[in-house]
CSV table of C-alpha atoms and ligand atoms in Angstrom, one decimal:
chain,number,residue,atom,x,y,z
A,150,MET,CA,16.9,2.8,-7.7
A,151,GLN,CA,18.9,4.2,-4.9
A,152,ILE,CA,17.4,2.2,-2.0
A,153,LYS,CA,19.5,-0.8,-1.2
A,154,GLU,CA,17.9,-4.0,-0.3
A,155,LEU,CA,18.6,-5.4,3.2
A,156,LYS,CA,18.4,-9.2,2.6
A,157,LEU,CA,16.9,-11.6,5.0
A,158,GLU,CA,20.3,-13.3,5.5
A,159,ASP,CA,21.9,-10.0,6.4
A,160,LEU,CA,19.1,-8.9,8.8
A,161,HIS,CA,19.5,-8.9,12.5
A,162,PRO,CA,15.9,-8.2,13.6
A,163,GLU,CA,16.7,-6.9,17.1
A,164,GLU,CA,19.4,-4.6,15.8
A,165,PHE,CA,17.2,-3.4,13.0
A,166,ILE,CA,14.4,-2.7,15.4
A,167,GLU,CA,16.7,-0.7,17.7
A,168,ARG,CA,18.0,1.3,14.8
A,169,LYS,CA,14.6,2.1,13.4
A,170,VAL,CA,13.2,3.1,16.8
A,171,GLU,CA,16.1,5.5,17.2
A,172,GLU,CA,15.6,6.9,13.7
A,173,ILE,CA,11.8,7.4,14.1
A,174,THR,CA,12.3,9.0,17.5
A,175,SER,CA,14.9,11.4,16.2
A,176,ILE,CA,12.9,12.4,13.1
A,177,VAL,CA,9.6,13.0,14.9
A,178,GLY,CA,11.3,14.6,18.0
A,179,SER,CA,8.7,16.1,20.2
A,180,GLY,CA,6.1,16.3,17.4
A,181,SER,CA,3.5,13.8,16.5
A,182,ALA,CA,2.9,11.3,13.8
A,183,ILE,CA,0.0,9.3,12.3
A,184,ASN,CA,-0.1,6.0,10.6
A,185,ALA,CA,-2.7,3.8,8.9
A,186,LEU,CA,-3.0,0.2,9.9
A,187,SER,CA,-4.6,-2.2,7.5
A,188,GLY,CA,-3.8,-5.4,9.5
A,189,GLY,CA,-1.3,-6.6,6.8
A,190,VAL,CA,2.2,-7.7,7.9
A,191,ASP,CA,3.8,-4.4,6.7
A,192,SER,CA,1.5,-1.9,8.3
A,193,SER,CA,1.2,-4.0,11.4
A,194,THR,CA,5.0,-4.1,11.8
A,195,VAL,CA,5.2,-0.3,11.2
A,196,THR,CA,2.5,0.3,13.8
A,197,VAL,CA,4.3,-1.6,16.5
A,198,LEU,CA,7.7,-0.3,15.6
A,199,ALA,CA,6.4,3.3,15.6
A,200,HIS,CA,4.4,2.8,18.8
A,201,ARG,CA,7.6,1.5,20.4
A,202,ALA,CA,9.4,4.7,19.3
A,203,LEU,CA,6.7,7.2,19.9
A,204,GLY,CA,4.1,5.9,22.4
A,205,ASP,CA,1.2,8.3,22.5
A,206,GLN,CA,2.9,10.7,20.1
A,207,LEU,CA,1.6,8.2,17.5
A,208,LYS,CA,-2.0,8.1,16.4
A,209,THR,CA,-3.0,4.9,14.6
A,210,HIS,CA,-6.0,4.8,12.3
A,211,PHE,CA,-7.7,2.1,10.4
A,212,ILE,CA,-9.1,3.6,7.3
A,213,ASP,CA,-12.3,1.9,6.5
A,214,ASN,CA,-12.3,2.5,2.7
A,215,GLY,CA,-15.2,0.0,2.1
A,216,LEU,CA,-12.8,-2.2,0.2
A,217,MET,CA,-11.7,-4.5,3.1
A,218,ARG,CA,-12.6,-8.0,3.8
A,219,ARG,CA,-15.6,-8.8,6.1
A,220,ASP,CA,-15.3,-7.4,9.6
A,221,GLU,CA,-11.7,-6.6,9.1
A,222,PRO,CA,-11.7,-3.0,10.6
A,223,GLN,CA,-13.2,-4.1,13.9
A,224,ARG,CA,-11.2,-7.3,14.1
A,225,ILE,CA,-7.9,-5.6,13.5
A,226,ALA,CA,-8.6,-2.7,15.8
A,227,ALA,CA,-9.5,-5.0,18.6
A,228,LEU,CA,-6.4,-7.1,18.1
A,229,PHE,CA,-4.1,-4.0,18.4
A,230,GLU,CA,-6.0,-2.7,21.3
A,231,GLU,CA,-5.1,-5.9,23.1
A,232,LEU,CA,-1.4,-5.3,22.2
A,233,GLY,CA,-1.7,-1.9,23.8
A,234,VAL,CA,-2.0,0.2,20.6
A,235,PRO,CA,-5.1,2.3,20.4
A,236,VAL,CA,-6.6,2.3,16.9
A,237,GLU,CA,-9.3,4.7,15.6
A,238,ILE,CA,-11.5,3.5,12.8
A,239,VAL,CA,-12.1,6.2,10.2
A,240,ASP,CA,-15.2,5.7,8.0
A,241,ALA,CA,-14.0,6.9,4.6
A,242,LYS,CA,-16.2,4.5,2.5
A,243,LYS,CA,-18.1,7.3,0.7
A,244,GLN,CA,-14.9,9.2,-0.2
A,245,PHE,CA,-13.4,6.1,-1.9
A,246,PHE,CA,-16.5,4.9,-3.7
A,247,ASP,CA,-17.1,8.5,-5.0
A,248,ALA,CA,-13.6,8.6,-6.2
A,249,LEU,CA,-13.9,5.2,-8.0
A,250,LYS,CA,-17.2,5.9,-9.6
A,251,GLY,CA,-17.2,5.2,-13.3
A,252,ILE,CA,-13.5,4.3,-13.5
A,253,THR,CA,-12.6,1.0,-15.2
A,254,ASP,CA,-8.9,1.5,-16.2
A,255,PRO,CA,-6.6,-0.3,-13.7
A,256,GLU,CA,-4.1,2.4,-13.3
A,257,ALA,CA,-6.7,5.1,-13.1
A,258,LYS,CA,-8.4,3.1,-10.3
A,259,ARG,CA,-5.0,2.9,-8.5
A,260,GLU,CA,-4.5,6.6,-8.9
A,261,ALA,CA,-8.0,7.3,-7.6
A,262,ILE,CA,-7.3,5.2,-4.5
A,263,THR,CA,-3.9,6.8,-4.0
A,264,GLN,CA,-5.2,10.3,-4.2
A,265,THR,CA,-8.1,9.6,-1.9
A,266,PHE,CA,-5.7,8.1,0.7
A,267,TYR,CA,-3.1,10.8,0.6
A,268,LYS,CA,-4.8,13.9,-0.5
A,269,ASP,CA,-8.2,13.5,1.1
A,270,VAL,CA,-8.0,11.1,4.1
A,271,PHE,CA,-4.5,11.5,5.4
A,272,ARG,CA,-4.5,15.3,4.8
A,273,MET,CA,-7.6,15.6,6.8
A,274,LEU,CA,-6.2,13.4,9.6
A,275,VAL,CA,-2.9,15.3,9.6
A,276,LYS,CA,-4.8,18.6,9.8
A,277,GLU,CA,-7.0,17.4,12.6
A,278,SER,CA,-4.2,16.0,14.6
A,279,GLY,CA,-1.5,18.5,13.9
A,280,ALA,CA,0.9,15.7,13.0
A,281,ARG,CA,3.6,16.4,10.5
A,282,TYR,CA,4.7,12.8,9.8
A,283,LEU,CA,3.0,9.8,8.3
A,284,LEU,CA,4.5,6.4,8.9
A,285,GLN,CA,3.9,3.7,6.3
A,286,GLY,CA,5.0,0.2,5.5
A,287,THR,CA,6.3,0.6,2.0
A,288,ASN,CA,8.5,-2.4,1.2
A,289,TYR,CA,11.3,-3.1,-1.3
A,290,THR,CA,9.2,-5.0,-3.7
A,291,ASP,CA,6.6,-2.2,-3.9
A,292,VAL,CA,9.3,0.3,-4.9
A,293,GLU,CA,11.0,-2.1,-7.3
A,294,GLU,CA,7.8,-3.0,-9.2
A,295,THR,CA,6.7,0.6,-9.4
A,296,VAL,CA,10.0,1.9,-10.6
A,297,ALA,CA,10.1,-1.0,-13.2
A,298,GLY,CA,6.8,0.3,-14.5
A,299,ILE,CA,5.0,-3.0,-13.8
A,300,LYS,CA,2.3,-1.7,-11.6
A,301,ARG,CA,2.1,1.4,-9.5
A,302,GLN,CA,1.7,0.4,-5.9
A,303,HIS,CA,-0.7,2.6,-4.1
A,304,ASN,CA,1.8,3.7,-1.5
A,305,ILE,CA,4.7,4.8,-3.7
A,306,LEU,CA,5.1,8.5,-3.9
A,307,GLU,CA,8.7,9.8,-3.7
A,308,GLN,CA,10.0,7.4,-6.3
A,309,MET,CA,7.3,8.7,-8.6
A,310,GLY,CA,8.5,12.3,-8.1
A,311,ILE,CA,5.9,13.3,-5.5
A,312,ASP,CA,7.2,15.5,-2.8
A,313,THR,CA,4.6,14.7,0.0
A,314,LYS,CA,5.5,17.7,2.1
A,315,GLU,CA,4.8,20.0,-0.8
A,316,ALA,CA,1.9,18.1,-2.2
A,317,TYR,CA,0.1,17.1,1.0
A,318,GLY,CA,1.7,18.9,3.8
A,319,TYR,CA,3.4,16.0,5.7
A,320,THR,CA,6.6,13.9,5.5
A,321,VAL,CA,6.4,10.2,4.9
A,322,ILE,CA,8.6,7.9,7.0
A,323,GLU,CA,9.1,4.4,5.6
A,324,PRO,CA,11.1,2.2,8.0
A,325,LEU,CA,10.6,-1.1,6.0
A,326,ILE,CA,11.6,0.2,2.6
A,327,GLN,CA,14.8,-1.9,2.4
A,328,LEU,CA,13.0,-5.2,3.3
A,329,ARG,CA,11.1,-7.8,1.3
A,330,LYS,CA,8.3,-9.7,2.9
A,331,PRO,CA,10.3,-12.6,4.5
A,332,ALA,CA,12.5,-10.0,6.3
A,333,ILE,CA,9.5,-8.0,7.4
A,334,ARG,CA,7.9,-11.2,8.8
A,335,ALA,CA,11.2,-11.7,10.8
A,336,VAL,CA,11.0,-8.2,12.2
A,337,ALA,CA,7.3,-8.6,13.0
A,338,ARG,CA,8.1,-11.8,14.9
A,339,ALA,CA,10.9,-10.1,16.8
A,340,LEU,CA,8.4,-7.4,17.8
A,341,ARG,CA,6.3,-10.1,19.3
A,342,LEU,CA,3.3,-9.6,17.0
A,343,PRO,CA,1.0,-12.6,17.1
A,344,GLU,CA,1.6,-15.4,14.6
A,345,GLU,CA,-1.7,-14.7,12.9
A,346,ILE,CA,-0.3,-11.4,11.9
A,347,TYR,CA,3.3,-12.2,11.0
A,348,LYS,CA,2.3,-15.3,9.0
A,349,ARG,CA,-0.7,-13.6,7.3
A,350,PRO,CA,-0.8,-13.9,3.5
A,351,PRO,CA,-0.1,-10.5,1.8
A,352,PHE,CA,-3.1,-8.4,1.0
A,353,PRO,CA,-2.9,-5.5,-1.4
A,354,GLY,CA,-3.1,-1.8,-0.4
A,355,PRO,CA,-6.0,-1.1,-2.8
A,356,ALA,CA,-7.7,-4.1,-1.1
A,357,LEU,CA,-10.6,-5.7,-2.8
A,358,ALA,CA,-10.5,-3.1,-5.5
A,359,ALA,CA,-7.3,-4.9,-6.8
A,360,ARG,CA,-9.6,-7.8,-7.4
A,361,VAL,CA,-12.5,-6.2,-9.2
A,362,ILE,CA,-12.1,-6.0,-12.9
A,363,GLY,CA,-14.1,-3.0,-14.2
A,364,GLU,CA,-16.0,-0.5,-12.1
A,365,VAL,CA,-15.6,-0.7,-8.3
A,366,THR,CA,-19.0,-0.2,-6.8
A,367,PRO,CA,-20.2,-1.2,-3.3
A,368,GLU,CA,-22.3,-4.0,-4.8
A,369,ARG,CA,-19.4,-5.5,-6.8
A,370,VAL,CA,-17.0,-5.2,-3.8
A,371,GLU,CA,-19.6,-7.0,-1.7
A,372,LEU,CA,-19.8,-9.8,-4.2
A,373,VAL,CA,-16.0,-10.3,-4.3
A,374,ARG,CA,-15.9,-10.0,-0.5
A,375,LYS,CA,-18.3,-13.0,-0.2
A,376,ALA,CA,-16.2,-15.0,-2.6
A,377,THR,CA,-13.0,-14.0,-0.8
A,378,LYS,CA,-14.3,-15.4,2.4
A,379,ILE,CA,-15.1,-18.8,0.9
A,380,VAL,CA,-11.7,-18.9,-0.9
A,381,GLU,CA,-9.9,-18.0,2.3
A,382,GLU,CA,-11.8,-20.6,4.3
A,383,GLU,CA,-11.2,-23.3,1.8
A,384,LEU,CA,-7.5,-22.6,1.0
A,385,GLU,CA,-6.1,-21.4,4.3
A,386,ARG,CA,-4.9,-24.9,5.2
A,387,THR,CA,-3.0,-25.2,1.9
A,388,GLY,CA,-0.3,-23.0,3.4
A,389,ALA,CA,0.0,-21.3,0.0
A,390,PHE,CA,1.6,-17.9,-0.3
A,391,GLN,CA,-1.6,-16.2,-1.3
A,392,TYR,CA,-5.1,-17.1,-2.4
A,393,LEU,CA,-7.8,-14.8,-3.7
A,394,ALA,CA,-11.0,-14.3,-5.6
A,395,ILE,CA,-11.4,-12.0,-8.6
A,396,LEU,CA,-14.6,-10.6,-10.0
A,397,HIS,CA,-14.6,-10.4,-13.8
A,398,GLU,CA,-16.2,-7.5,-15.7
A,399,ASP,CA,-17.9,-9.6,-18.4
A,400,LYS,CA,-21.0,-11.6,-17.6
A,401,VAL,CA,-21.6,-15.0,-19.1
A,402,THR,CA,-24.5,-17.2,-19.9
A,403,GLY,CA,-25.3,-19.7,-17.2
A,404,MET,CA,-28.3,-21.7,-16.2
A,405,ARG,CA,-30.3,-22.1,-13.0
A,406,ALA,CA,-33.4,-24.1,-12.4
A,407,GLY,CA,-33.6,-24.9,-16.1
A,408,LYS,CA,-33.6,-21.2,-17.1
A,409,ARG,CA,-31.0,-19.0,-18.6
A,410,ASP,CA,-29.1,-17.0,-16.0
A,411,TYR,CA,-26.8,-14.3,-17.3
A,412,GLY,CA,-24.4,-14.0,-14.4
A,413,MET,CA,-21.0,-13.1,-13.0
A,414,GLN,CA,-17.7,-14.9,-13.2
A,415,ILE,CA,-15.3,-15.4,-10.3
A,416,GLU,CA,-11.7,-16.4,-10.9
A,417,VAL,CA,-9.8,-18.1,-8.1
A,418,ARG,CA,-6.0,-17.7,-7.8
A,419,CYS,CA,-3.8,-19.6,-5.4
A,420,TRP,CA,-0.1,-18.8,-5.5
A,421,ASP,CA,3.1,-20.6,-4.5
A,422,SER,CA,5.8,-17.9,-4.2
A,423,GLU,CA,8.7,-16.8,-2.0
A,424,ASP,CA,8.4,-13.1,-2.1
A,425,ALA,CA,5.7,-12.2,-4.7
A,426,ARG,CA,8.3,-11.3,-7.4
A,427,THR,CA,7.5,-14.5,-9.2
A,428,GLY,CA,4.9,-17.1,-8.5
A,429,SER,CA,3.2,-20.3,-9.8
A,430,PRO,CA,-0.3,-21.6,-9.3
A,431,THR,CA,-0.6,-24.1,-6.5
A,432,LYS,CA,-1.5,-27.6,-7.8
A,433,LEU,CA,-4.7,-27.8,-5.9
A,434,PRO,CA,-6.5,-31.1,-5.7
A,435,TYR,CA,-9.5,-31.3,-8.0
A,436,GLU,CA,-11.8,-32.0,-5.1
A,437,THR,CA,-10.8,-28.6,-3.6
A,438,LEU,CA,-11.6,-26.8,-6.8
A,439,ASP,CA,-14.9,-28.7,-6.9
A,440,ILE,CA,-15.8,-27.5,-3.4
A,441,LEU,CA,-14.9,-23.9,-4.4
A,442,ALA,CA,-17.1,-23.9,-7.5
A,443,GLU,CA,-20.0,-25.4,-5.5
A,444,ARG,CA,-19.7,-23.1,-2.6
A,445,ILE,CA,-19.2,-19.9,-4.6
A,446,THR,CA,-22.1,-20.5,-7.0
A,447,THR,CA,-24.4,-21.5,-4.1
A,448,GLU,CA,-23.5,-18.9,-1.5
A,449,VAL,CA,-23.0,-16.1,-4.0
A,450,PRO,CA,-25.9,-16.7,-6.4
A,451,ALA,CA,-25.1,-13.9,-8.8
A,452,VAL,CA,-22.1,-16.0,-9.9
A,453,VAL,CA,-22.6,-18.7,-12.6
A,454,SER,CA,-18.9,-19.4,-13.5
A,455,VAL,CA,-15.9,-20.1,-11.4
A,456,THR,CA,-12.4,-20.6,-13.0
A,457,TYR,CA,-9.0,-21.3,-11.6
A,458,ASN,CA,-6.0,-19.4,-12.9
A,459,ILE,CA,-3.2,-21.7,-14.2
A,460,THR,CA,-0.8,-19.0,-15.2
A,461,LYS,CA,2.6,-18.2,-13.7
A,462,LYS,CA,3.8,-14.7,-12.7
A,463,PRO,CA,5.2,-13.5,-15.0
A,464,PRO,CA,3.4,-13.0,-17.3
A,465,SER,CA,0.4,-12.9,-14.9
A,466,THR,CA,0.6,-10.8,-11.7
A,467,ILE,CA,-0.7,-11.9,-8.4
A,468,GLU,CA,-3.6,-9.5,-8.2
A,469,ALA,CA,-5.8,-8.8,-11.2
A,470,VAL,CA,-5.8,-5.0,-11.3
B,72,XMP,P1,1.3,-8.2,-7.9
B,72,XMP,O1,-0.2,-8.2,-8.2
B,72,XMP,O2,1.9,-6.9,-8.4
B,72,XMP,O3,1.4,-8.2,-6.4
B,72,XMP,O4,2.0,-9.4,-8.5
B,72,XMP,C1,2.6,-8.5,-5.7
B,72,XMP,C2,2.3,-8.6,-4.2
B,72,XMP,O5,2.1,-7.4,-3.6
B,72,XMP,C3,0.8,-7.4,-2.9
B,72,XMP,N1,0.4,-6.0,-2.9
B,72,XMP,C4,-0.1,-5.2,-3.8
B,72,XMP,N2,-0.3,-5.5,-5.1
B,72,XMP,N3,-1.0,-3.3,-5.5
B,72,XMP,C5,-0.8,-4.6,-5.9
B,72,XMP,O6,-1.1,-4.9,-7.0
B,72,XMP,C6,-0.7,-2.9,-4.2
B,72,XMP,O7,-0.9,-1.8,-3.9
B,72,XMP,C7,-0.3,-4.0,-3.4
B,72,XMP,N4,0.1,-4.0,-2.1
B,72,XMP,C8,0.5,-5.2,-1.8
B,72,XMP,C9,0.0,-8.4,-3.7
B,72,XMP,O8,-1.1,-8.9,-2.9
B,72,XMP,C10,1.1,-9.4,-3.9
B,72,XMP,O9,1.3,-10.2,-2.8
């Protein structure tokens, strides 16, 4: 891998910001650029960095792929509007669900999401806006894991031999590619992003699709979305690195009101980790696990079984897909 990591201890956030603002300005020149904001630390940092460099030469979009958490597009767009960055929400739900129809293989799902983002949605946005550049928050861990063949991250292109200019008609700029999460948080903080953004637990690019085992349909995403809300509400105060709900493909026999109920399984994961490269399950109090089981099976009645993952990464990974 040719990219060299810029470690947290060697990072001077103010200097880094200044350098990246200059780089972005000089690459884009008098042209225009687009970027997609998801509200995660990485894309939020890129948005503010690029907005500082380009002002209204930058058009920021929130791609509503139908795979996000509840109310996320509106909430994030409103937060950035308050920071002075206009955000346009693009409704691409149909495109993503059409692309994911019938696919169960994890890598094929990732590929479908990647292609829909880059080939369909971004290409259309680029065409409409006349922009020639796409800014995105690829980080060092994304590249490392993709190159190592662990899991292809949805935003990795060049390292997989894809020339975006040739394939899609635009050039990708990745200002955070040398940084891991803790360093990106430091840059976000120096850019005066609100704490709720720079301290946010990571959230994967493929969004809730990374947490649906088997076919990703609107109904199955809605189910995991409801469970996610409960898990986030209950585990936020743990301060853990990341906590999530996963919908399993297999159904299991359960019972409700004295009758057989063949239902869904939700797996809860809660991780202690520094930078997502390795992780171990948080030793949650049993009472917390009890509340999670109770709330999920009551508030998401299609679910009859809730489990807690007790495996470390490796051999597990943080997400399920
Ligand atoms: P994994 O599941 O590979 O996740 O252990 C490592 C960290 O990266 C976050 N993340 C992603 N994970 N695909 C993923 O599988 C992605 O495109 C992606 N983007 C971010 C993940 O949530 C975890 O923190």
